[in-house]
Structure formats: C-alpha cells, structure tokens
Amino acid sequence: MAYHKVNADQRTQGHSPYLDNDELQATALELEWDMEKELEEPGFDHFRLDRAVQHHLGNSQSPDLDLEPIQPSSSPKGRFQRLQEDPDYISHYTRQAPKSNRCRFSQILKVFCTALILFIFGIVIGYYARKKCPSPPTSQEPNNPHVYHEILKEIKAESIQQIYRHLLQFSREDDVDVAMKILLQWHSQGLEDVRLVNYSVLLDLPGSSSNTVTLKNNGECFYPSGQQCSRDPKTLHSQDLLYSYAAYSAKGTLEAELVDVQYGTMEDLIRIQAITNVTKKIALLKLGQSPLLYKLSLLEDAGFGGVLLYIDPCDLPKTTDLADKAFMVSLNSGGDPSTPGYASIDGSYRQNRLNLTTLLVQPISAVLARKLVSLPEDTVQKDRCIPLQLPATGKKIVSLNIQSVTTYKTISNVIGYLKGAVFPDRYVIIGSHHSSLNTYVGQGWASSTAVITALVQALTLKVKRGWRPDRTIIFCSWGGTAFGNIGSYEWAEDLKRVLQRNVVAYISLHNPVRGNSTLHPVASPSLQQLAAESQSFNCEEKTRCPGSNVSSVQIQGDSDYFINHLGVPATQFSYEDIKTSENSSFLSEALFPVHARKTEELDPTFSLHETIAKLTGQVTLKIASEPVLPFNALDIALEVQNSLKVGFSESLATVLLLLFLGDEVGIPQLLAVASRLRDTAELFQSDEMRPANDPKERAPLRVRMLNDVLQSLEKSFLVHRAPPGLYRNILYRLDERTSQFSVLLEALEHCKLHQSNETIQAALSEVLNTINSAQVYFKAGLDVFETTLAGKK
C-alpha cells in the first residue's frame, strides 16, 4: 500500500476555490500527520512505500506515468515514510468547480456529519473490542529472569505426581496407544502442534519361554534370575524371566567351558589369553568400567562364543536390593538394525540382520553368578562386598540356551512444537521416553514423561498469556528406547538435513530419578557453565544447595544421535545413588524390573522430580530466549587442553609409550594446535561474545552471525569412526575417573594387546584433525566479523 501527497501549489486550474483557504490547508496537513502517527505502530517499524495506488475519477487517466523510484523522507512525528514534496509533480486528480456557495456548505455539512458518525461508531467498536479481547501482554525483555521465575513456579511436585500416577494407568502393551494418549495429554495442556510419528522397525523380542543356563557338572538348570528351572507355566511365562535377555544377541545353544574375564578390560584379556585358549568358550563378564558393546567387541575378536553378563554385588548401590534380579540389555548401537544409517520409511531397503553379534549373550543375576563361582553363602553374608571371582582350580562346563524372536513392530514418537517468535527456525529439543512394548523396563518412562509433561503445562500456560520463546522448543517422547534408542534415531535420520542446520541444543530427561542421594548434572563443555548457573538459580529458595559438579561424560539415552552424529550441545540432570565403587560406571546399561512403588519410595513427595523439572526448564528457557546463545567457547578449548595434558601424564606407561613413538605420531603438534585453539577461542569470546551480550552494543545482524557460529561449536569434534560403545564426539569422557579422550585411551589399550603403533597413530591423527578443524572454524568466524565490521566502517 502507498499514499500520494499532493502539494497545494501543484493544483490544476479545475480545483475548487475553497482549497485555496490557508486554514483548510493547515487542517489537512494536521490530519495527514495524525494519520501518520496512527500508522506508527510497532508492526509498521519497517513499513516501506510501494508504488503509489492511483485512484481515478471517471475515465480520466494520465498517459505519462512517473516510474522513477519514490524517495522517502521521515515524518517529524515518527518513522512512517511519506513521499517527498516534488515541485515537478503533476496531479492525476481532476475536480469540477463548485456550482454555488449553498452546494459548498452542503458538502461541508455532509463531510462533518459523516466524520462525526464514524467517530462515534469507532468509539463504540473500540469499547466492546477492548472489553471482549484480552489486553496485550506487558512487553518484557525476553531474557528477564522474572519471566523465567513466573514459568518455573507453575511446576509443582503435586502436579508431577498426579501426572505420573495417571500415566501408570495406561495399558502399555501397545506402544502406539501409549504415544497417542501422551499426544492427547499434551494437546489438552495447550500445545497446539503435536504430531505422532510412526516407524516400522525390527525388534528382538523374548521367545515363548525363558532362556536357561545349565551347569553340566551337576546337571542343575537355572533361569537367569537364579531360580531353578520349573515346568510350571506361570513361571515359564513370567514377564521378569522372559525379559531377562540381551536383545539382538545370537540365538541357539552353546556348551563350553566357563572363563572368568572379570570386567573384560585389556589387562584381563591379556592375562586370560596367556594361560588358556578362549576359542568358542563362554566368558563370565561383569558389567561396568567401560561400555558393554566395547567389551563384547573385544571378546568377539578374541574368539569367545558366549557371554554370561552380571553385576557384581560390590558395584550395586547399598540402597538397592537387586542381587536376585536378572536384567535386560540391548546390543544395538542405535536405530533400526535393518536400516543402518538411514530412516525406516516406506520403500527403504531392509537388511537381514537377525542378530548384531556372533556371541550368545545372556544377562544373569548376582545370585546365579555366586552359584557359578561356588562362593559359600556364609562368606557372602559376612562380607557382601567380596568381589566375585571364579576359582582357579576346576573347570566349569556350562550349557547356554538362548531363544528370542525378531519381528517388525511399529514404534511411535510424540513430537510437539512450541514455535519461537524471533528465530522459529532454531530448535531447542527436550527429550523423554515412554513405554517400549513390554512391562519389564520399570517405571522410569513414567518419571521421564511426567516431568516433560509438567514442563509442557508450565510453558503453554505462559503462552496463553501472550509470551513466546525466541526459539522453537520441540518436546519429544521417544519410543523404542530400550531396544537401542530406535525412535530418536529414526526421527533424526529422517530429518537429518533439517536438524543439522536448525538444532541448537538437546536437553535429556532420560530416567531423571534413578536414586535419591546425589544430583548428577552432565553437560557438554559449552553448556557446563549454564548448567552450573541453573543449579544456583534453582536452589536460591532451598536450604540445601548442591555443588556445581558438572562433568562431560557419556550418558545413556536418546541424546546419543544428537551428540554423536549431529554434534549438538547436550545436557541432562538426574538424581542417582552415591556410587559405592569406581567400577559402577555404565551400570545404567542394565534395565532392571523396577516396579511403580520403587519410584515412589525413592521420591515419595516428588520433590526430586520437581527439582529436575525446574533445572531442565531453567536451562531450556535460557537457551530458547537469550538473544545470544549461552554457550561458552573458551570452556571447550580449556577442556581439550586439559584432556591432552592430564591424559598424557596420567600414567607412567602412557608417557613411556608416547616417548617411544616420538614425533611420528605428532604429540608436539597436537599440543601446539590445542594451544592455538585456546588463543583463538579466548579472542572470539572477548571480542565477539562480550559486546553481543551488552544490549547497548548489540546489533541484530552480528547477533545472528554470532549465534550461527556458537551453534556449530561442537561439530568439529566428531571423529569419523569410534570403537563400539564409545562416543564419536571426543569432548565426552568415559567417566569421571578418566580425563583422556576415549578414542586415545582405547587406542593405547589396543596397542598393548596387539603390540602395534598403527592404532595409536591413527587415533592421534583423528584427534589432531578435529582440534585443528575447530581452530580453523573459530578463526573463520573471527575473519567474517572483521570483514563485516570493516565494511560498515
């Protein structure tokens, strides 16, 4: 829309005499400026004049059209643009001269009456419109902590408990039904854009009867829990027994000697292989210390035929009594096994992958493990923490029978969108998980879903009052998590190109309350500072404030694809029990049959759930609404430098090995490029991030450029290949005990076993290239800003 302004001096001769009246001219100008003032609303800040819309009277039309661009000038009462007065402008309007003074008076009276009626009519409409429509919300800074507090105070323990108990009433036999009920629940809370996304995937489910372990020495047959075999149909079809298995294990029967490999470390394998031939034998393996998939790959390479997997009682938290419980594990590294690396959509090629390993793997309880090692019961009662170990004398022959069924099933994801107001094309993802086709995996899914539903409730309540985050928040409830994070993998593979460009951060709610002793925050290096600040913010009103012990370690759950394939910064808050042993890491890979009452015993008032919800909400609001992403570039560089320096000096053996390899593997170059990365990150943070965080110096274009750089900080640290179970993102360590990069630690262990330098050289080269890539990325970002600034000057 555009407007033409006609100068009084440019009238044609046919204009009526009353237009020459100076008073009327002044009044017309004042009305024109008032019109411009009314148009000066927030939505008109960037209003631009288009080609003038010309109104013609009768059939009169000018043949000479002025197609030159219109030059705008600013109105003295605002930024509304108008046409400049041009002395050469020729009006296209023609009017006939008035016939008489009476006609002129009549016309003036008509105009006055029409204006008066319209004015009264406008007042009436405005009154009723204001009465019926809610007033617009008070404008506030999007990063105002008061807004965050208003949202978070709506999250209450009683509400989470109510949602939790409601979820437990769902029939959990069908994943699609559960997902649909969650979708309806989110929609009823006010989340308008909620979608159900289904995938047909290959699952490995239990057979019609339980797997068994038989001691050939005395002929005793046991179920995985340690119970003796029974022909009672109720026992045979017990859910706890049926789901005591390893999904995607090899199937069949194997009878062989039992070999105690303890935790399956490289030292354990070197020791075992020095004294016996392990080909086609059954390994007795403890869960813990390192990822299960990594240890199984070592055992498979060594030639073992089967594995009995258990958790040593010394590694179990004292607050739990799971010694007589078997458990479920998945041997799937992620996604639908029949479509590795691509989404399971209609028309996709399905690979025939009935099992993902040649090993027959069976989880067993600690009670059965004691029977296998023949540990006297009285010794166990006197000192529960005697580590289990197979006696050196006497062979144990074991028969292992594993029968599971692979079949295609539909798993469902619930995806809800809360659109951002400023950057709707940037996503902050919050992920939980729901039931996965069985009743065995306990109630962790209900805790996870209850917390994310409480967040949906609090945020949508504020949205109804006129607030919106700057960036889009995506709420995800994943299906198929217990079988290898299948739902999240398939969705992310389906939308990979979009997510690579748009995802800003992933916030995990995977099993938020696994204990009640310690708050365990995990965050990628760029988010560690934000996670620590959120803890301080949340505990201002509480008497006991947890320490800011934020670490970057491998975590379980559906954050895997986002961290390892997209390089997205991630964080997670959870409550756990105090660890009783340094070997207790990676115990969460085991899924125990924890019933509903266990969750309510851990957190009877649901205050821990409330804390997790508020911490998660605080981090989400910061990332979704701060003008500049609250990521710390320098912390990444410091983490890299510390991992190299501490890692290389952790043990004498490592130092000697590095000295032996010399400059061939590029140790000096590695430390040098890490130092350059720190210098560049420090310059980037001081020169670019500091002024951008000052509202007085903030320029929208530079903020968007800066956020684009910050969003991709961690993508440079993805290595091409990593051993099974280890993160491709080298910024994450195995656990709190280890400071080295996981790929370097594994390469050093591999070097000990195979007496070859090739693996360590390849790993060092991978790490060198990732660090150098990050340094180049920071430098390129600085160069772009310098060029932009120079262009403006």
mmCIF file of N, CA, C and O in Angstrom, residues 6 69 182 222 260 276 295 320 396-397 420 452 504 635 640 692 712:
data_model
loop_
_atom_site.group_PDB
_atom_site.id
_atom_site.type_symbol
_atom_site.label_atom_id
_atom_site.label_comp_id
_atom_site.label_asym_id
_atom_site.label_seq_id
_atom_site.Cartn_x
_atom_site.Cartn_y
_atom_site.Cartn_z
ATOM 1 N N VAL A 6 -0.401 15.454 -2.273
ATOM 2 C CA VAL A 6 -0.498 16.475 -3.302
ATOM 3 C C VAL A 6 -0.182 17.826 -2.691
ATOM 4 O O VAL A 6 -0.820 18.238 -1.721
ATOM 5 N N PRO A 69 11.740 5.628 -8.971
ATOM 6 C CA PRO A 69 11.520 5.202 -7.575
ATOM 7 C C PRO A 69 11.219 6.378 -6.671
ATOM 8 O O PRO A 69 11.768 7.464 -6.826
ATOM 9 N N ILE A 182 -0.346 -39.862 25.272
ATOM 10 C CA ILE A 182 0.553 -38.754 25.616
ATOM 11 C C ILE A 182 0.280 -37.559 24.709
ATOM 12 O O ILE A 182 0.255 -36.404 25.156
ATOM 13 N N PHE A 222 19.065 -73.497 35.555
ATOM 14 C CA PHE A 222 18.653 -72.250 36.205
ATOM 15 C C PHE A 222 18.079 -71.282 35.172
ATOM 16 O O PHE A 222 18.497 -71.241 34.013
ATOM 17 N N ASP A 260 36.394 -66.875 33.524
ATOM 18 C CA ASP A 260 36.156 -65.630 34.247
ATOM 19 C C ASP A 260 37.035 -64.525 33.667
ATOM 20 O O ASP A 260 38.266 -64.560 33.793
ATOM 21 N N THR A 276 45.199 -69.685 28.692
ATOM 22 C CA THR A 276 44.260 -70.639 28.109
ATOM 23 C C THR A 276 43.805 -70.190 26.726
ATOM 24 O O THR A 276 43.902 -69.004 26.380
ATOM 25 N N LYS A 295 33.316 -53.927 25.237
ATOM 26 C CA LYS A 295 33.866 -55.145 25.830
ATOM 27 C C LYS A 295 33.453 -56.382 25.036
ATOM 28 O O LYS A 295 34.255 -57.307 24.849
ATOM 29 N N THR A 320 19.879 -50.325 47.113
ATOM 30 C CA THR A 320 19.079 -51.191 46.255
ATOM 31 C C THR A 320 19.339 -52.648 46.589
ATOM 32 O O THR A 320 20.410 -53.016 47.068
ATOM 33 N N LYS A 396 34.539 -75.387 34.898
ATOM 34 C CA LYS A 396 33.073 -75.288 34.937
ATOM 35 C C LYS A 396 32.568 -75.383 33.500
ATOM 36 O O LYS A 396 32.880 -74.529 32.660
ATOM 37 N N ILE A 397 31.769 -76.409 33.216
ATOM 38 C CA ILE A 397 31.165 -76.562 31.898
ATOM 39 C C ILE A 397 29.717 -76.096 31.990
ATOM 40 O O ILE A 397 28.947 -76.551 32.840
ATOM 41 N N GLY A 420 8.868 -20.528 18.054
ATOM 42 C CA GLY A 420 9.550 -19.349 18.538
ATOM 43 C C GLY A 420 9.051 -18.096 17.845
ATOM 44 O O GLY A 420 8.590 -18.141 16.701
ATOM 45 N N ILE A 452 8.428 -34.110 31.646
ATOM 46 C CA ILE A 452 8.314 -33.314 30.414
ATOM 47 C C ILE A 452 6.890 -32.794 30.243
ATOM 48 O O ILE A 452 6.679 -31.684 29.739
ATOM 49 N N VAL A 504 19.754 -26.366 18.022
ATOM 50 C CA VAL A 504 20.677 -25.574 18.839
ATOM 51 C C VAL A 504 21.214 -26.405 20.012
ATOM 52 O O VAL A 504 22.403 -26.369 20.316
ATOM 53 N N ASP A 635 35.434 -22.565 27.211
ATOM 54 C CA ASP A 635 35.398 -23.798 28.004
ATOM 55 C C ASP A 635 35.709 -25.029 27.160
ATOM 56 O O ASP A 635 36.279 -26.006 27.648
ATOM 57 N N VAL A 640 39.670 -29.321 26.017
ATOM 58 C CA VAL A 640 40.572 -30.016 25.095
ATOM 59 C C VAL A 640 41.996 -29.985 25.619
ATOM 60 O O VAL A 640 42.698 -31.009 25.656
ATOM 61 N N ALA A 692 28.286 -8.543 22.206
ATOM 62 C CA ALA A 692 26.960 -9.018 21.804
ATOM 63 C C ALA A 692 26.044 -9.197 23.004
ATOM 64 O O ALA A 692 24.820 -9.104 22.875
ATOM 65 N N SER A 712 27.367 -24.236 16.099
ATOM 66 C CA SER A 712 28.131 -25.329 15.484
ATOM 67 C C SER A 712 29.484 -25.551 16.137
ATOM 68 O O SER A 712 30.379 -26.153 15.539
#
